[in-house]
XYZ file of C-alpha atoms in Angstrom:
550
model
C -29.934 14.768 -6.360
C -26.425 15.405 -7.846
C -24.958 11.748 -6.273
C -28.241 10.058 -7.927
C -27.527 10.934 -11.360
C -23.985 10.520 -11.077
C -24.700 6.722 -9.666
C -27.267 6.301 -12.530
C -24.569 7.434 -14.987
C -22.098 5.288 -13.470
C -24.668 1.512 -13.481
C -25.328 2.468 -17.342
C -21.345 2.602 -18.187
C -21.114 -0.682 -15.986
C -24.011 -2.196 -18.255
C -22.471 -1.094 -20.929
C -19.463 -2.930 -20.522
C -20.801 -5.936 -19.110
C -19.682 -5.210 -15.560
C -22.473 -6.602 -13.825
C -21.227 -10.013 -13.996
C -18.800 -8.860 -11.451
C -21.489 -8.126 -8.655
C -22.792 -11.900 -8.789
C -25.490 -12.187 -5.913
C -25.449 -8.913 -4.932
C -27.844 -6.211 -4.327
C -26.233 -3.980 -6.588
C -26.178 -6.871 -9.265
C -30.080 -6.542 -9.058
C -30.590 -2.901 -8.969
C -28.491 -2.583 -12.184
C -30.751 -5.520 -13.562
C -33.835 -3.129 -13.201
C -31.678 -0.619 -15.112
C -30.770 -2.524 -18.111
C -34.213 -2.474 -20.260
C -33.267 1.385 -20.474
C -29.450 0.766 -21.669
C -28.121 0.003 -25.270
C -26.978 -3.693 -25.083
C -23.107 -3.859 -25.324
C -21.191 -4.073 -28.555
C -20.322 -7.362 -29.707
C -16.726 -6.139 -29.797
C -16.981 -5.343 -26.185
C -18.875 -8.360 -24.852
C -16.200 -10.428 -26.322
C -13.131 -8.955 -24.134
C -12.109 -9.987 -21.039
C -13.490 -8.660 -17.916
C -10.275 -6.400 -16.971
C -10.163 -4.564 -20.317
C -14.315 -3.913 -20.003
C -13.372 -2.361 -16.432
C -10.451 -0.469 -17.484
C -12.348 1.067 -20.384
C -15.652 1.250 -18.192
C -13.229 3.572 -15.989
C -12.186 5.376 -18.868
C -15.122 6.551 -19.790
C -16.421 7.479 -16.156
C -13.476 10.441 -15.912
C -10.054 11.451 -14.820
C -10.924 10.305 -10.984
C -12.163 6.593 -11.773
C -8.877 6.445 -14.125
C -6.851 7.337 -10.946
C -9.118 4.980 -8.885
C -8.011 1.895 -11.313
C -4.400 3.017 -11.630
C -4.308 2.821 -7.423
C -6.526 -0.316 -7.534
C -3.882 -2.145 -9.618
C -1.420 -1.919 -7.145
C -3.239 -3.801 -4.773
C -2.791 -7.524 -6.033
C -3.238 -8.666 -2.568
C -7.024 -7.738 -3.301
C -7.601 -7.727 -6.758
C -7.904 -11.179 -8.987
C -4.754 -10.721 -11.272
C -5.922 -10.704 -14.735
C -8.078 -7.529 -13.332
C -4.619 -5.843 -11.805
C -2.561 -6.413 -14.940
C -5.080 -4.875 -17.177
C -5.403 -2.179 -14.784
C -1.582 -1.437 -15.118
C -2.424 0.042 -18.574
C -4.569 2.797 -17.808
C -3.106 6.182 -18.911
C -3.708 9.054 -17.280
C -4.164 11.488 -20.258
C -7.127 13.576 -20.216
C -8.141 16.607 -22.139
C -6.653 20.011 -20.807
C -8.446 22.682 -19.399
C -8.322 26.264 -20.973
C -4.870 27.393 -19.949
C -6.248 31.069 -19.353
C -7.728 29.706 -16.483
C -4.441 28.299 -15.474
C -2.715 31.085 -15.390
C -5.256 32.570 -13.196
C -4.928 29.506 -10.778
C -1.155 30.077 -10.430
C -1.299 33.497 -9.953
C -3.897 32.817 -6.961
C -1.736 30.059 -5.686
C 1.418 32.142 -5.803
C -0.275 35.704 -4.478
C 1.540 38.159 -7.337
C 1.025 38.047 -11.314
C 2.475 35.705 -14.316
C 4.189 38.724 -14.925
C 5.755 38.955 -11.900
C 6.656 35.594 -11.428
C 8.110 34.825 -14.825
C 9.561 35.961 -17.647
C 7.033 33.719 -19.787
C 4.554 31.576 -19.383
C 2.750 29.458 -22.188
C -0.961 28.722 -21.625
C -0.361 25.840 -23.884
C -0.067 22.790 -21.770
C 2.865 20.332 -22.277
C 0.855 17.372 -20.741
C -2.909 17.134 -18.942
C -3.553 14.055 -16.475
C -6.499 13.541 -13.982
C -5.446 15.694 -11.198
C -3.179 18.656 -12.885
C -1.657 19.688 -15.862
C 1.960 21.135 -16.918
C 2.929 24.291 -18.575
C 5.934 25.446 -19.837
C 7.639 28.701 -18.222
C 10.865 30.972 -18.023
C 11.932 32.733 -14.727
C 13.253 36.117 -14.964
C 17.097 35.046 -14.720
C 16.378 33.250 -18.137
C 16.099 29.358 -16.484
C 13.686 27.023 -18.150
C 11.087 25.624 -16.029
C 7.420 23.729 -15.784
C 4.744 24.864 -13.941
C 2.285 22.002 -12.439
C -1.259 23.525 -11.669
C -4.112 21.911 -9.694
C -7.264 21.310 -11.949
C -10.029 24.054 -11.086
C -12.438 22.624 -8.357
C -10.586 19.036 -8.316
C -10.868 19.221 -4.457
C -15.107 18.965 -4.966
C -14.640 16.438 -7.708
C -12.920 13.914 -5.769
C -14.613 14.524 -2.674
C -18.207 13.942 -4.442
C -16.780 10.860 -5.947
C -15.032 9.526 -2.995
C -18.627 9.829 -1.038
C -19.904 8.141 -3.776
C -16.908 5.450 -3.735
C -17.529 5.104 0.307
C -21.459 4.356 -0.088
C -21.030 2.004 -2.922
C -18.036 0.363 -0.754
C -20.665 0.083 2.315
C -23.036 -1.817 -0.130
C -20.492 -4.478 -1.004
C -19.803 -4.946 2.437
C -22.742 -5.847 3.646
C -23.592 -7.407 0.468
C -20.954 -9.168 -1.387
C -20.033 -12.899 -0.277
C -16.434 -12.226 -0.530
C -16.313 -8.834 1.160
C -13.919 -9.970 4.261
C -11.161 -10.475 1.347
C -11.991 -8.020 -0.890
C -11.988 -5.700 1.828
C -14.149 -2.327 0.142
C -13.679 0.324 2.523
C -10.155 -0.393 3.074
C -9.635 0.277 -0.595
C -11.433 3.113 -0.758
C -9.798 4.771 2.278
C -6.407 4.255 0.737
C -7.279 6.013 -2.536
C -8.603 8.494 -0.590
C -5.337 9.173 1.278
C -3.529 8.690 -1.926
C -5.374 11.476 -3.579
C -5.051 13.590 -0.904
C -1.459 13.263 -1.275
C -1.845 14.156 -4.861
C -3.698 17.552 -4.347
C -0.920 18.826 -2.404
C 1.650 20.034 -4.696
C 3.988 21.430 -1.968
C 4.263 17.839 -0.194
C 5.184 16.667 -3.555
C 7.351 19.391 -4.418
C 9.365 17.919 -0.640
C 9.310 14.778 -1.720
C 11.122 15.778 -5.025
C 13.764 18.208 -2.938
C 14.277 14.858 -0.735
C 15.013 12.523 -3.560
C 17.215 15.097 -5.615
C 19.383 15.352 -2.752
C 20.003 11.662 -1.895
C 20.702 11.687 -5.714
C 22.588 14.693 -6.044
C 25.840 14.712 -8.363
C 24.878 10.633 -8.972
C 25.777 9.700 -12.373
C 22.430 6.953 -12.321
C 19.534 9.003 -11.439
C 18.910 12.901 -11.953
C 16.196 14.898 -10.124
C 14.962 18.140 -11.286
C 15.103 21.158 -9.003
C 12.132 22.480 -7.251
C 12.021 26.314 -7.274
C 10.373 26.962 -3.817
C 10.043 30.816 -4.467
C 7.230 29.879 -7.135
C 5.499 26.951 -5.174
C 2.396 26.630 -3.566
C -0.273 24.044 -2.339
C -2.019 24.322 -5.853
C 0.924 24.833 -7.986
C 4.415 24.043 -8.031
C 7.620 25.108 -10.167
C 10.447 22.619 -11.343
C 13.511 22.668 -13.343
C 12.394 21.744 -16.978
C 14.405 18.573 -18.244
C 14.345 17.092 -21.513
C 15.096 13.156 -22.209
C 13.714 10.007 -23.652
C 10.931 7.860 -22.190
C 12.592 4.826 -20.936
C 10.640 2.330 -23.302
C 11.064 4.353 -26.194
C 13.603 1.450 -27.691
C 13.864 2.944 -30.941
C 14.584 6.577 -29.883
C 17.070 5.215 -27.383
C 19.121 3.222 -30.069
C 18.959 6.472 -32.385
C 20.115 8.026 -29.785
C 23.166 5.260 -29.281
C 22.184 4.743 -25.548
C 23.783 2.130 -24.323
C 20.968 0.053 -22.948
C 22.491 -3.149 -21.278
C 24.509 -0.601 -19.024
C 21.486 1.604 -18.863
C 19.107 -1.385 -17.308
C 21.390 -2.410 -14.971
C 21.311 1.052 -13.299
C 17.915 0.965 -13.337
C 17.935 -2.273 -10.989
C 20.573 -0.645 -8.598
C 18.952 2.365 -8.446
C 15.767 0.954 -7.107
C 17.391 -1.347 -4.433
C 19.467 1.738 -3.321
C 16.472 3.999 -2.897
C 14.572 1.177 -0.793
C 17.927 -0.359 1.106
C 19.776 2.320 1.453
C 17.628 5.594 1.457
C 14.785 4.231 2.303
C 12.926 6.461 -0.146
C 11.502 5.111 -3.221
C 9.478 6.090 -6.154
C 6.359 4.168 -6.122
C 5.188 5.319 -9.200
C 8.210 4.394 -11.713
C 6.287 3.498 -14.911
C 7.705 4.909 -18.452
C 5.879 8.030 -18.541
C 7.496 8.863 -14.999
C 11.439 7.754 -15.838
C 13.078 9.265 -18.604
C 16.555 8.880 -20.046
C 19.377 11.458 -20.515
C 19.919 11.220 -24.171
C 23.246 13.418 -23.560
C 24.805 11.005 -21.820
C 25.579 8.315 -24.482
C 28.084 5.374 -22.741
C 27.244 6.541 -18.747
C 23.524 6.812 -19.510
C 21.559 7.742 -16.564
C 17.580 8.012 -15.518
C 15.553 11.299 -15.192
C 12.507 10.681 -12.428
C 9.389 12.654 -12.805
C 6.108 13.124 -10.820
C 7.015 12.538 -7.128
C 3.432 12.584 -5.771
C 3.570 9.015 -4.805
C 6.506 7.763 -3.023
C 7.192 4.879 -0.529
C 9.034 3.993 2.849
C 9.083 1.446 4.959
C 9.920 1.130 8.932
C 13.298 -0.019 9.808
C 11.672 -3.240 10.687
C 10.356 -4.048 7.298
C 13.029 -2.900 5.532
C 15.294 -5.155 7.811
C 12.905 -8.404 7.001
C 12.657 -7.895 3.509
C 16.041 -7.133 2.568
C 16.748 -10.364 4.653
C 13.859 -12.048 2.528
C 15.645 -11.135 -0.641
C 18.694 -12.644 0.985
C 17.524 -15.634 1.418
C 15.395 -15.905 -1.736
C 18.662 -15.316 -3.484
C 20.449 -18.150 -1.433
C 17.213 -20.563 -1.585
C 17.258 -20.470 2.336
C 13.265 -21.550 2.629
C 13.443 -22.180 6.375
C 14.647 -18.460 6.905
C 11.790 -17.338 4.422
C 9.471 -18.911 6.397
C 10.994 -17.631 9.774
C 11.081 -14.084 8.605
C 7.604 -13.797 7.884
C 6.742 -14.869 11.335
C 9.566 -12.948 12.785
C 8.452 -9.843 11.098
C 4.551 -10.326 12.695
C 3.359 -10.268 9.065
C 2.007 -13.690 9.881
C 0.650 -15.005 13.482
C 3.107 -17.199 15.320
C 0.644 -20.193 15.835
C 1.640 -20.766 11.635
C 3.940 -23.880 11.550
C 7.084 -22.864 10.132
C 7.605 -26.119 8.462
C 4.251 -26.148 6.431
C 5.697 -22.205 5.351
C 8.684 -23.976 4.312
C 7.398 -26.207 2.285
C 5.064 -23.650 0.743
C 7.947 -21.139 -0.257
C 10.034 -24.503 -1.690
C 6.963 -25.130 -3.909
C 6.950 -21.501 -5.203
C 10.575 -20.764 -5.217
C 12.077 -24.188 -6.580
C 10.887 -24.520 -10.255
C 12.094 -20.908 -10.809
C 15.722 -22.312 -10.198
C 15.144 -24.731 -13.080
C 15.729 -21.870 -15.642
C 18.508 -19.641 -16.531
C 18.885 -16.809 -14.060
C 18.487 -14.096 -16.782
C 14.656 -15.602 -17.047
C 14.038 -15.330 -13.448
C 11.653 -12.383 -12.086
C 12.504 -11.521 -8.600
C 9.472 -9.526 -8.482
C 7.184 -12.374 -9.839
C 8.862 -14.788 -7.242
C 7.970 -12.151 -4.593
C 4.078 -11.772 -5.432
C 3.799 -15.567 -5.659
C 5.492 -16.049 -2.170
C 2.918 -13.031 -0.773
C -0.452 -14.852 -2.135
C 1.134 -17.787 -0.291
C 1.512 -16.333 2.779
C -2.388 -15.034 2.552
C -3.468 -18.364 2.624
C -1.729 -18.460 6.227
C -3.314 -15.254 7.069
C -0.826 -13.108 5.722
C -1.070 -9.355 7.281
C 0.672 -6.644 4.669
C 1.250 -3.014 5.150
C -0.183 -0.947 2.072
C 3.892 0.053 1.636
C 4.716 -3.363 1.219
C 2.235 -3.863 -1.862
C 3.657 -0.439 -2.913
C 6.885 -1.939 -2.897
C 5.853 -4.983 -4.825
C 3.988 -3.260 -7.472
C 6.883 -0.437 -8.034
C 9.640 -3.907 -8.085
C 7.084 -5.307 -10.827
C 7.599 -1.641 -12.925
C 11.321 -1.489 -12.365
C 12.291 -5.071 -13.589
C 9.492 -4.583 -16.445
C 11.755 -1.452 -17.726
C 14.847 -3.607 -16.876
C 13.715 -6.224 -19.480
C 12.461 -3.595 -22.034
C 15.705 -2.264 -22.017
C 18.036 -5.276 -22.142
C 15.853 -8.533 -22.611
C 18.695 -10.683 -20.965
C 19.359 -8.927 -18.112
C 20.063 -11.178 -14.919
C 18.195 -9.246 -12.334
C 19.654 -11.694 -9.527
C 23.217 -11.299 -10.474
C 22.639 -7.117 -10.471
C 20.849 -6.992 -7.472
C 22.296 -9.774 -4.905
C 25.677 -7.678 -4.701
C 24.085 -4.392 -4.447
C 21.877 -5.952 -1.470
C 24.744 -7.271 0.326
C 26.815 -4.165 0.140
C 24.063 -2.450 1.367
C 23.394 -4.809 4.100
C 27.083 -4.455 5.205
C 27.263 -0.879 5.502
C 23.656 -0.789 7.144
C 24.756 -3.100 10.068
C 28.091 -2.659 10.088
C 29.760 -1.517 13.854
C 30.493 1.730 12.407
C 26.540 2.122 11.514
C 25.778 1.349 14.858
C 28.065 3.252 16.724
C 26.992 6.432 14.413
C 23.358 5.771 15.387
C 24.592 5.100 19.084
C 26.035 8.417 19.172
C 22.675 10.388 17.367
C 20.985 8.822 20.592
C 23.332 9.379 22.989
C 22.135 12.812 23.844
C 18.892 11.884 24.372
C 19.829 8.845 26.634
C 22.223 11.107 28.822
C 19.019 13.693 29.207
C 16.801 10.497 30.435
C 19.277 9.029 32.440
C 18.952 11.080 35.512
C 15.499 9.425 35.892
C 16.567 5.888 35.451
C 17.186 5.057 39.153
C 13.844 6.489 40.392
C 12.030 4.576 37.022
C 13.910 1.400 38.573
C 13.101 1.898 42.187
C 9.415 2.290 41.492
C 9.566 -0.647 39.234
C 11.222 -2.928 41.913
C 8.926 -1.129 44.784
C 5.805 -2.853 42.372
C 7.523 -5.964 42.420
C 7.910 -6.510 46.360
C 4.429 -5.162 46.924
C 2.746 -7.539 44.198
C 1.346 -4.121 42.516
C 2.571 -4.502 38.964
C 0.296 -4.207 36.141
C 0.188 -5.576 32.985
C -1.387 -3.214 30.495
C -3.052 -5.203 27.540
C -2.801 -2.761 24.462
C -3.492 -5.902 21.652
C -6.965 -6.281 20.897
C -6.223 -10.182 20.518
C -5.443 -10.097 24.592
C -8.304 -7.812 25.599
C -10.640 -10.009 23.595
C -8.757 -12.888 25.649
C -9.071 -11.457 28.929
C -12.843 -10.317 28.188
C -13.844 -14.102 27.327
C -11.613 -15.230 30.458
C -13.642 -13.220 33.010
C -17.033 -14.320 31.479
C -15.765 -18.059 31.833
C -15.064 -17.087 35.282
C -18.451 -15.739 36.022
C -19.904 -18.704 34.611
C -17.910 -21.038 36.469
C -18.877 -19.126 39.785
C -22.284 -19.067 38.772
C -22.339 -22.950 38.003
C -20.898 -23.624 41.218
C -23.519 -21.734 43.300
C -26.359 -23.459 40.904
C -24.530 -26.894 41.442
C -24.702 -25.653 45.196
C -28.432 -24.820 45.316
C -29.072 -28.311 43.715
C -27.028 -30.160 46.699
C -28.928 -27.728 49.176
C -32.351 -28.526 47.320
C -31.356 -32.785 47.434
C -30.260 -32.250 51.632
C -33.767 -30.588 52.342
C -35.984 -33.126 50.412
C -34.292 -35.771 52.021
C -34.518 -34.429 55.771
C -37.666 -32.370 55.303
C -39.879 -34.466 53.598
C -43.254 -33.043 53.898
C -41.538 -29.461 55.200
C -42.734 -26.298 55.070
C -44.104 -25.216 51.375
C -44.248 -22.039 49.410
C -47.239 -21.523 46.954
C -48.192 -24.999 47.727
C -44.843 -26.417 46.641
C -42.089 -27.593 48.878
C -38.944 -25.216 49.730
C -36.966 -28.169 48.560
C -38.316 -28.005 44.937
C -38.061 -24.336 44.899
C -34.495 -24.226 45.714
C -33.727 -27.167 43.097
C -35.314 -25.425 40.240
C -33.454 -22.141 41.075
C -30.344 -24.084 41.420
C -31.061 -26.018 38.056
C -31.985 -23.116 35.993
C -28.643 -21.174 37.511
C -26.491 -23.912 36.356
C -28.493 -24.197 32.891
C -28.040 -20.388 32.698
C -24.378 -20.458 33.250
C -23.042 -22.870 31.075
C -25.221 -21.512 27.853
C -22.737 -20.543 25.238
C -22.554 -17.077 24.708
C -20.878 -15.419 21.459
């Protein structure tokens, strides 16, 4: 009953913002048409808005979980039209706070002790409130100022209910929408579910913050506040309190005397170092989560906040992505095409020359502009979209990286509109690649794995002997793990059976012909010559064998 009422409310909101036009020719659109007489029409000011703006307003009205849904959806530019994705990036995760007394009780429950035991002071008026949690100022008994992040009450129940509803909607869209294979609704909902599950575990977020702090300890470029582990649990997290200026508040930065050009260059370098040096990057790097330390005017640094969404790449993707960047820097389109196939992002049957020509058509126009006007993120987005036409398969983390790169470049250009992203990024990336794949680094990796190799070394002669024995006896088996290979094996097996059946059927036809020639007027079965029965059976068998199967 609750799900039905929630679905009805969603339907009313969709109609109020005229979003039924996004569901053309689907059962959902017909269901909304039935509801339309009972819903007030959209105001002219709403009806005239672009569809992305109408969707953003509808999600804000539906509540915090749908705001989070829109924020996550904005990162999937491979699945969502560009105009909608761009509009969803403007969703603000600011919602009405819940009662401070309730927050106090939740913190006590999570920490297993009273507020008075845990903190010298605890402000029940929140500093900030978002869809998943809110933040309160507090002081430890040793005098340190901290902030306490606490999950909203019963947020898990609300998220579970909304996710269940989204899964039902995704199922309907998958069955009914003509472009369901491109939208991939179940995949979107699964990604939303995984992201929200990670954000509901504040101890996991604290672990992310702790690792990022260790990677950037004593850095003049980025500061990460300290986690107070003695005051952190799954539903409440305590961190050092920091103060700074949001990175998009240009007036405040100028008033503080911050060197914005230097800060912008640092932001680009920090991003590439996080991705390619540390392989651990802040994947929600909008201005609200990236502050500037106002106490360092000539040598400014960033302050990172909110560590619920972090990104990592496999070592293979990391390598291929870095090489792609270098190929773009060097205008080596053949290399871009080869890397996309070598990385496994695209099937091996794609023609390299066609892919090279497509990459050249995308990248070359950018090089007619001054380098300071070229957006590497924009080039990367267009390359990924181009590659989709050639059966591109991307991991969600690559999409997350793409979205983060867009955020970082946006912040950099706000701070310094004339920043040459390419000039800043290329030497950093070159240096990281030299260090990562240097003989010293490879020797270090070898030393790290040496104990494992020594441990397994005694097994090698036995395994080698067993393998050679299999080869000699012809018993070596090929294990197919790929679904495609398994499907090919199934088709080949079915084809083999059809060939055998066809041969048998043809053989029966031949036997029938011989019988007919040699035994005219011979034995009969039910009044029909045996040769005719054999011919009929053979023909039917051959026909069935040749009949195409799906």
